[in-house]
mmCIF file of C-alpha atoms in Angstrom:
data_model
loop_
_atom_site.group_PDB
_atom_site.id
_atom_site.type_symbol
_atom_site.label_atom_id
_atom_site.label_comp_id
_atom_site.label_asym_id
_atom_site.label_seq_id
_atom_site.Cartn_x
_atom_site.Cartn_y
_atom_site.Cartn_z
ATOM 1 C CA MET A 1 -90.642 -66.637 53.210
ATOM 2 C CA SER A 2 -88.877 -63.532 52.822
ATOM 3 C CA THR A 3 -86.599 -63.000 49.508
ATOM 4 C CA SER A 4 -84.599 -60.384 51.010
ATOM 5 C CA ARG A 5 -82.322 -59.512 53.909
ATOM 6 C CA THR A 6 -82.321 -55.936 56.089
ATOM 7 C CA ASP A 7 -79.445 -55.057 53.774
ATOM 8 C CA GLY A 8 -81.037 -55.173 50.779
ATOM 9 C CA LEU A 9 -79.444 -58.464 49.359
ATOM 10 C CA PRO A 10 -81.467 -61.235 48.018
ATOM 11 C CA VAL A 11 -81.522 -64.458 49.739
ATOM 12 C CA SER A 12 -83.079 -66.749 47.701
ATOM 13 C CA VAL A 13 -80.835 -68.650 44.649
ATOM 14 C CA VAL A 14 -83.046 -67.689 41.905
ATOM 15 C CA ASP A 15 -82.937 -64.045 42.747
ATOM 16 C CA ARG A 16 -79.075 -63.983 43.267
ATOM 17 C CA ILE A 17 -79.246 -65.687 39.945
ATOM 18 C CA SER A 18 -81.020 -62.812 38.743
ATOM 19 C CA LEU A 19 -78.994 -60.202 39.616
ATOM 20 C CA VAL A 20 -76.252 -61.473 37.796
ATOM 21 C CA LEU A 21 -77.647 -62.438 34.916
ATOM 22 C CA GLU A 22 -79.742 -58.406 34.660
ATOM 23 C CA ALA A 23 -75.991 -57.445 35.705
ATOM 24 C CA LEU A 24 -74.198 -59.033 32.235
ATOM 25 C CA SER A 25 -77.168 -58.090 30.258
ATOM 26 C CA THR A 26 -75.141 -54.881 29.636
ATOM 27 C CA GLY A 27 -72.424 -56.694 28.629
ATOM 28 C CA PRO A 28 -69.209 -58.576 29.255
ATOM 29 C CA MET A 29 -67.860 -57.755 33.269
ATOM 30 C CA THR A 30 -65.345 -59.008 35.228
ATOM 31 C CA LEU A 31 -65.896 -60.734 38.757
ATOM 32 C CA ALA A 32 -65.121 -57.119 40.672
ATOM 33 C CA LYS A 33 -67.555 -55.078 38.218
ATOM 34 C CA VAL A 34 -69.825 -57.968 39.329
ATOM 35 C CA THR A 35 -69.713 -57.460 42.536
ATOM 36 C CA ALA A 36 -69.578 -53.255 42.086
ATOM 37 C CA ARG A 37 -73.075 -53.946 40.175
ATOM 38 C CA THR A 38 -74.864 -56.075 41.797
ATOM 39 C CA GLY A 39 -73.865 -55.497 45.410
ATOM 40 C CA LEU A 40 -72.819 -59.241 46.130
ATOM 41 C CA PRO A 41 -70.577 -60.319 48.387
ATOM 42 C CA ARG A 42 -67.694 -61.062 46.507
ATOM 43 C CA SER A 43 -67.096 -64.942 47.304
ATOM 44 C CA SER A 44 -71.147 -65.554 46.393
ATOM 45 C CA ALA A 45 -70.615 -63.615 42.839
ATOM 46 C CA HIS A 46 -67.938 -65.851 41.994
ATOM 47 C CA ARG A 47 -69.264 -68.810 42.774
ATOM 48 C CA LEU A 48 -72.643 -67.847 40.804
ATOM 49 C CA LEU A 49 -70.549 -67.009 37.880
ATOM 50 C CA GLU A 50 -68.551 -70.402 37.704
ATOM 51 C CA GLN A 51 -72.000 -72.100 38.331
ATOM 52 C CA LEU A 52 -73.081 -70.622 35.842
ATOM 53 C CA ALA A 53 -70.224 -70.743 33.387
ATOM 54 C CA ASN A 54 -70.290 -74.280 34.061
ATOM 55 C CA ALA A 55 -73.711 -74.863 32.911
ATOM 56 C CA GLY A 56 -73.625 -73.036 29.805
ATOM 57 C CA TRP A 57 -75.303 -69.764 30.991
ATOM 58 C CA LEU A 58 -72.145 -67.662 31.143
ATOM 59 C CA ALA A 59 -69.288 -67.738 28.891
ATOM 60 C CA ARG A 60 -65.912 -67.379 30.688
ATOM 61 C CA SER A 61 -62.982 -65.621 28.422
ATOM 62 C CA PRO A 62 -58.857 -66.302 29.273
ATOM 63 C CA GLU A 63 -59.448 -62.467 30.608
ATOM 64 C CA GLN A 64 -61.446 -63.790 33.481
ATOM 65 C CA THR A 65 -64.199 -61.707 32.045
ATOM 66 C CA TYR A 66 -68.082 -63.137 31.651
ATOM 67 C CA GLU A 67 -70.575 -62.827 29.511
ATOM 68 C CA LEU A 68 -73.847 -64.319 28.318
ATOM 69 C CA GLY A 69 -73.506 -68.169 26.934
ATOM 70 C CA VAL A 70 -75.302 -70.364 24.376
ATOM 71 C CA LYS A 71 -77.732 -71.724 26.817
ATOM 72 C CA ALA A 72 -78.983 -67.625 27.824
ATOM 73 C CA TYR A 73 -79.224 -67.319 23.547
ATOM 74 C CA GLU A 74 -80.742 -70.274 23.217
ATOM 75 C CA MET A 75 -83.758 -69.936 26.201
ATOM 76 C CA GLY A 76 -83.912 -65.980 24.282
ATOM 77 C CA GLN A 77 -84.457 -67.463 21.013
ATOM 78 C CA ALA A 78 -87.367 -69.916 22.674
ATOM 79 C CA ALA A 79 -89.090 -67.568 24.155
ATOM 80 C CA LEU A 80 -89.368 -65.316 21.545
ATOM 81 C CA ASN A 81 -90.100 -67.865 18.871
ATOM 82 C CA GLN A 82 -93.267 -69.407 21.250
ATOM 83 C CA ASN A 83 -94.434 -65.782 21.729
ATOM 84 C CA ARG A 84 -98.028 -66.146 19.519
ATOM 85 C CA LEU A 85 -97.895 -61.923 19.647
ATOM 86 C CA LEU A 86 -94.839 -62.006 18.054
ATOM 87 C CA HIS A 87 -95.723 -64.511 15.265
ATOM 88 C CA HIS A 88 -98.119 -62.869 14.298
ATOM 89 C CA ALA A 89 -97.498 -59.643 14.862
ATOM 90 C CA ARG A 90 -94.340 -59.478 12.768
ATOM 91 C CA PRO A 91 -95.304 -59.705 9.117
ATOM 92 C CA LEU A 92 -97.913 -57.221 9.289
ATOM 93 C CA MET A 93 -95.432 -54.918 11.349
ATOM 94 C CA HIS A 94 -92.997 -55.767 8.462
ATOM 95 C CA ALA A 95 -96.206 -54.730 5.853
ATOM 96 C CA PHE A 96 -96.595 -51.308 7.639
ATOM 97 C CA ALA A 97 -93.037 -49.993 7.704
ATOM 98 C CA HIS A 98 -93.022 -50.896 4.397
ATOM 99 C CA ARG A 99 -96.255 -49.317 3.399
ATOM 100 C CA THR A 100 -95.562 -46.275 5.356
ATOM 101 C CA GLY A 101 -91.653 -45.993 5.527
ATOM 102 C CA PHE A 102 -91.887 -45.457 9.476
ATOM 103 C CA THR A 103 -90.963 -47.375 11.950
ATOM 104 C CA VAL A 104 -93.051 -49.380 14.457
ATOM 105 C CA GLN A 105 -92.254 -51.015 17.719
ATOM 106 C CA LEU A 106 -94.267 -53.846 19.614
ATOM 107 C CA GLY A 107 -93.277 -53.749 23.658
ATOM 108 C CA VAL A 108 -94.294 -54.494 27.098
ATOM 109 C CA VAL A 109 -93.735 -52.828 30.788
ATOM 110 C CA ASP A 110 -92.255 -54.687 32.776
ATOM 111 C CA ARG A 111 -91.133 -53.474 36.145
ATOM 112 C CA GLY A 112 -91.700 -49.646 34.939
ATOM 113 C CA ASP A 113 -89.784 -50.288 32.156
ATOM 114 C CA THR A 114 -90.548 -50.359 28.669
ATOM 115 C CA VAL A 115 -89.012 -53.152 26.659
ATOM 116 C CA TYR A 116 -88.596 -53.455 22.987
ATOM 117 C CA LEU A 117 -90.157 -57.172 21.669
ATOM 118 C CA ALA A 118 -89.745 -56.192 18.090
ATOM 119 C CA LYS A 119 -89.016 -53.088 15.924
ATOM 120 C CA VAL A 120 -89.060 -52.960 11.926
ATOM 121 C CA ASN A 121 -87.519 -49.963 10.559
ATOM 122 C CA GLY A 122 -88.714 -47.740 8.103
ATOM 123 C CA ARG A 123 -86.620 -45.856 5.123
ATOM 124 C CA THR A 124 -88.683 -42.500 6.022
ATOM 125 C CA SER A 125 -87.993 -42.773 10.296
ATOM 126 C CA GLY A 126 -83.764 -43.496 9.376
ATOM 127 C CA SER A 127 -82.014 -43.926 12.079
ATOM 128 C CA THR A 128 -83.521 -44.603 15.871
ATOM 129 C CA PRO A 129 -82.170 -44.885 18.909
ATOM 130 C CA THR A 130 -84.152 -48.196 20.398
ATOM 131 C CA ALA A 131 -83.468 -51.800 19.757
ATOM 132 C CA VAL A 132 -84.945 -54.751 20.365
ATOM 133 C CA GLY A 133 -84.590 -56.458 23.971
ATOM 134 C CA GLN A 134 -83.298 -51.768 25.168
ATOM 135 C CA ARG A 135 -85.054 -51.242 28.561
ATOM 136 C CA VAL A 136 -86.510 -47.598 28.571
ATOM 137 C CA PRO A 137 -88.427 -45.761 31.405
ATOM 138 C CA ALA A 138 -91.985 -46.267 30.787
ATOM 139 C CA HIS A 139 -93.251 -43.048 31.435
ATOM 140 C CA THR A 140 -91.185 -41.973 28.658
ATOM 141 C CA THR A 141 -92.350 -43.258 26.191
ATOM 142 C CA ALA A 142 -95.481 -43.720 23.878
ATOM 143 C CA LEU A 143 -95.957 -47.381 24.394
ATOM 144 C CA GLY A 144 -95.459 -47.204 27.927
ATOM 145 C CA LYS A 145 -97.941 -44.639 28.584
ATOM 146 C CA VAL A 146 -100.756 -46.356 26.597
ATOM 147 C CA ILE A 147 -100.323 -49.734 28.927
ATOM 148 C CA MET A 148 -100.275 -47.906 31.499
ATOM 149 C CA ALA A 149 -102.885 -45.376 30.683
ATOM 150 C CA TYR A 150 -105.177 -48.732 30.487
ATOM 151 C CA SER A 151 -103.578 -50.361 33.219
ATOM 152 C CA ALA A 152 -104.887 -48.068 35.787
ATOM 153 C CA VAL A 153 -109.061 -48.541 34.976
ATOM 154 C CA SER A 154 -108.433 -52.531 33.981
ATOM 155 C CA SER A 155 -110.698 -54.308 36.460
ATOM 156 C CA GLN A 156 -110.022 -57.426 35.392
ATOM 157 C CA PRO A 157 -105.951 -57.824 35.075
ATOM 158 C CA SER A 158 -104.247 -60.775 33.591
ATOM 159 C CA PRO A 159 -102.401 -62.969 35.183
ATOM 160 C CA ASP A 160 -100.278 -63.109 31.881
ATOM 161 C CA SER A 161 -99.803 -59.432 31.325
ATOM 162 C CA ALA A 162 -97.044 -57.303 31.565
ATOM 163 C CA ARG A 163 -95.992 -56.305 34.984
ATOM 164 C CA THR A 164 -98.166 -53.111 35.001
ATOM 165 C CA ASP A 165 -98.636 -53.363 38.508
ATOM 166 C CA CYS A 166 -95.194 -52.190 39.357
ATOM 167 C CA VAL A 167 -95.329 -49.293 37.223
ATOM 168 C CA THR A 168 -94.116 -46.167 39.160
ATOM 169 C CA ALA A 169 -95.148 -42.742 37.478
ATOM 170 C CA PRO A 170 -92.900 -39.636 37.911
ATOM 171 C CA SER A 171 -92.914 -36.962 40.214
ATOM 172 C CA GLY A 172 -95.620 -34.586 39.897
ATOM 173 C CA ARG A 173 -98.962 -37.192 39.788
ATOM 174 C CA SER A 174 -101.632 -34.557 38.870
ATOM 175 C CA ARG A 175 -100.002 -33.754 35.877
ATOM 176 C CA PHE A 176 -99.033 -37.282 34.970
ATOM 177 C CA ASP A 177 -102.928 -38.386 35.688
ATOM 178 C CA ASP A 178 -104.186 -35.759 33.450
ATOM 179 C CA GLU A 179 -101.776 -37.196 30.792
ATOM 180 C CA MET A 180 -102.977 -40.830 31.217
ATOM 181 C CA ALA A 181 -106.932 -39.487 30.321
ATOM 182 C CA GLN A 182 -105.751 -38.059 27.782
ATOM 183 C CA VAL A 183 -104.370 -40.838 26.095
ATOM 184 C CA ARG A 184 -107.536 -42.709 27.088
ATOM 185 C CA ASP A 185 -109.460 -39.842 25.596
ATOM 186 C CA ARG A 186 -107.951 -40.028 22.401
ATOM 187 C CA GLY A 187 -107.138 -43.626 22.041
ATOM 188 C CA ALA A 188 -103.012 -43.024 21.930
ATOM 189 C CA ALA A 189 -99.850 -41.697 23.260
ATOM 190 C CA PHE A 190 -97.320 -38.883 22.370
ATOM 191 C CA ASP A 191 -93.961 -38.751 22.937
ATOM 192 C CA ARG A 192 -91.847 -35.872 21.508
ATOM 193 C CA GLY A 193 -88.234 -36.473 22.640
ATOM 194 C CA GLU A 194 -89.066 -37.564 26.634
ATOM 195 C CA ALA A 195 -86.977 -40.321 25.849
ATOM 196 C CA PHE A 196 -84.377 -39.476 23.385
ATOM 197 C CA PRO A 197 -83.931 -36.503 22.617
ATOM 198 C CA GLY A 198 -85.022 -35.643 18.830
ATOM 199 C CA THR A 199 -87.085 -38.725 18.681
ATOM 200 C CA ALA A 200 -91.389 -39.204 18.427
ATOM 201 C CA CYS A 201 -92.973 -41.411 18.932
ATOM 202 C CA VAL A 202 -97.045 -42.544 18.675
ATOM 203 C CA GLY A 203 -98.620 -45.253 20.534
ATOM 204 C CA VAL A 204 -101.548 -47.637 20.882
ATOM 205 C CA SER A 205 -102.800 -50.327 22.886
ATOM 206 C CA ILE A 206 -103.258 -54.050 20.400
ATOM 207 C CA GLY A 207 -106.813 -54.327 22.196
ATOM 208 C CA PRO A 208 -109.313 -54.067 25.472
ATOM 209 C CA PRO A 209 -107.428 -54.929 28.494
ATOM 210 C CA ASP A 210 -109.709 -56.819 30.090
ATOM 211 C CA HIS A 211 -107.784 -59.552 27.227
ATOM 212 C CA MET A 212 -104.738 -61.346 27.501
ATOM 213 C CA TYR A 213 -103.769 -59.917 24.515
ATOM 214 C CA GLY A 214 -105.328 -56.506 25.177
ATOM 215 C CA ASN A 215 -102.463 -54.631 27.553
ATOM 216 C CA LEU A 216 -100.035 -57.196 27.343
ATOM 217 C CA ALA A 217 -98.530 -55.090 24.764
ATOM 218 C CA ALA A 218 -98.792 -52.142 22.998
ATOM 219 C CA LEU A 219 -97.248 -50.929 19.359
ATOM 220 C CA SER A 220 -95.482 -47.611 18.469
ATOM 221 C CA VAL A 221 -94.543 -45.544 15.604
ATOM 222 C CA CYS A 222 -91.165 -43.368 15.970
ATOM 223 C CA ALA A 223 -89.479 -41.197 14.059
ATOM 224 C CA PRO A 224 -87.171 -37.551 14.262
ATOM 225 C CA VAL A 225 -89.616 -34.933 15.975
ATOM 226 C CA SER A 226 -89.427 -33.157 12.308
ATOM 227 C CA VAL A 227 -91.311 -35.851 10.356
ATOM 228 C CA LEU A 228 -93.596 -37.655 12.585
ATOM 229 C CA ASP A 229 -97.426 -35.334 12.221
ATOM 230 C CA HIS A 230 -98.657 -37.398 16.240
ATOM 231 C CA GLN A 231 -102.241 -36.392 14.776
ATOM 232 C CA LYS A 232 -102.165 -38.516 11.707
ATOM 233 C CA MET A 233 -100.404 -41.979 12.645
ATOM 234 C CA ILE A 234 -102.865 -42.316 15.885
ATOM 235 C CA GLY A 235 -105.226 -43.952 12.146
ATOM 236 C CA PRO A 236 -102.807 -46.486 10.646
ATOM 237 C CA LEU A 237 -101.529 -47.562 13.504
ATOM 238 C CA ARG A 238 -104.632 -48.566 15.300
ATOM 239 C CA VAL A 239 -105.563 -50.186 11.967
ATOM 240 C CA LEU A 240 -102.131 -52.111 12.511
ATOM 241 C CA ALA A 241 -103.057 -52.992 16.093
ATOM 242 C CA GLY A 242 -106.529 -54.127 14.822
ATOM 243 C CA GLU A 243 -105.421 -56.515 12.195
ATOM 244 C CA ILE A 244 -102.993 -57.942 14.950
ATOM 245 C CA TRP A 245 -105.895 -58.148 17.299
ATOM 246 C CA GLN A 246 -108.308 -59.824 14.892
ATOM 247 C CA ARG A 247 -105.190 -62.658 14.087
ATOM 248 C CA CYS A 248 -104.462 -63.914 17.754
ATOM 249 C CA VAL A 249 -108.428 -63.862 18.631
ATOM 250 C CA ALA A 250 -109.071 -65.655 15.529
ATOM 251 C CA THR A 251 -105.815 -68.378 16.116
ATOM 252 C CA ASP A 252 -107.017 -68.584 19.717
ATOM 253 C CA LEU A 253 -110.845 -69.438 18.780
ATOM 254 C CA SER A 254 -109.369 -71.691 16.472
ATOM 255 C CA ARG A 255 -108.505 -74.061 19.013
ATOM 256 C CA HIS A 256 -111.972 -73.968 21.121
#
């Protein structure tokens, strides 16, 4: 069954609800702004907003603005708490940031974007512009590049893995393919201020691309361009990825 009309607007209720919730993820909005952002008819947008507010997914202010509500927060926390990868990765990420002084991040690729799921700040890195839940074009981030590089050669993509089949490369396909080959050769991806000017990153995959954890997520270290030695950080980051991998696999094996 088709989920879109000829005018490009989604037909299914689920798609329309998703469109509204994604629009409000950027902050509170009025009905007019939601309509403009989503392209939905005003009457449809208003009906969805009111139904979502009544169900607790949205909160409605006296000024008639809408924002994500308590139920959205509860569901988000439940998703994070149920993520086994995050459960095993967080303690090791904290130890890494404390030991090295560098900020470390864990994320996935979803619909062409890097989405950060966890971040631990390091004193040496100082303030960095990324945040948990933030979306950044995958081809500009080290974390996204390393997932894309291994997804391109994965012969058995996991149905539970990130939606890397929806990743779109930037223009200049030949140059991008060359960079992906270099990522696979060195086992790490670099970002020298491409995503955020002045901020550099090194990214590594957590495990083999044909395993459920292997290309589900990746790690990256970020710091000012003037501080980060890309080559020097590959080894320590690989060690961290290996420790997370071993914990995840050991836990899975213990259940069989």
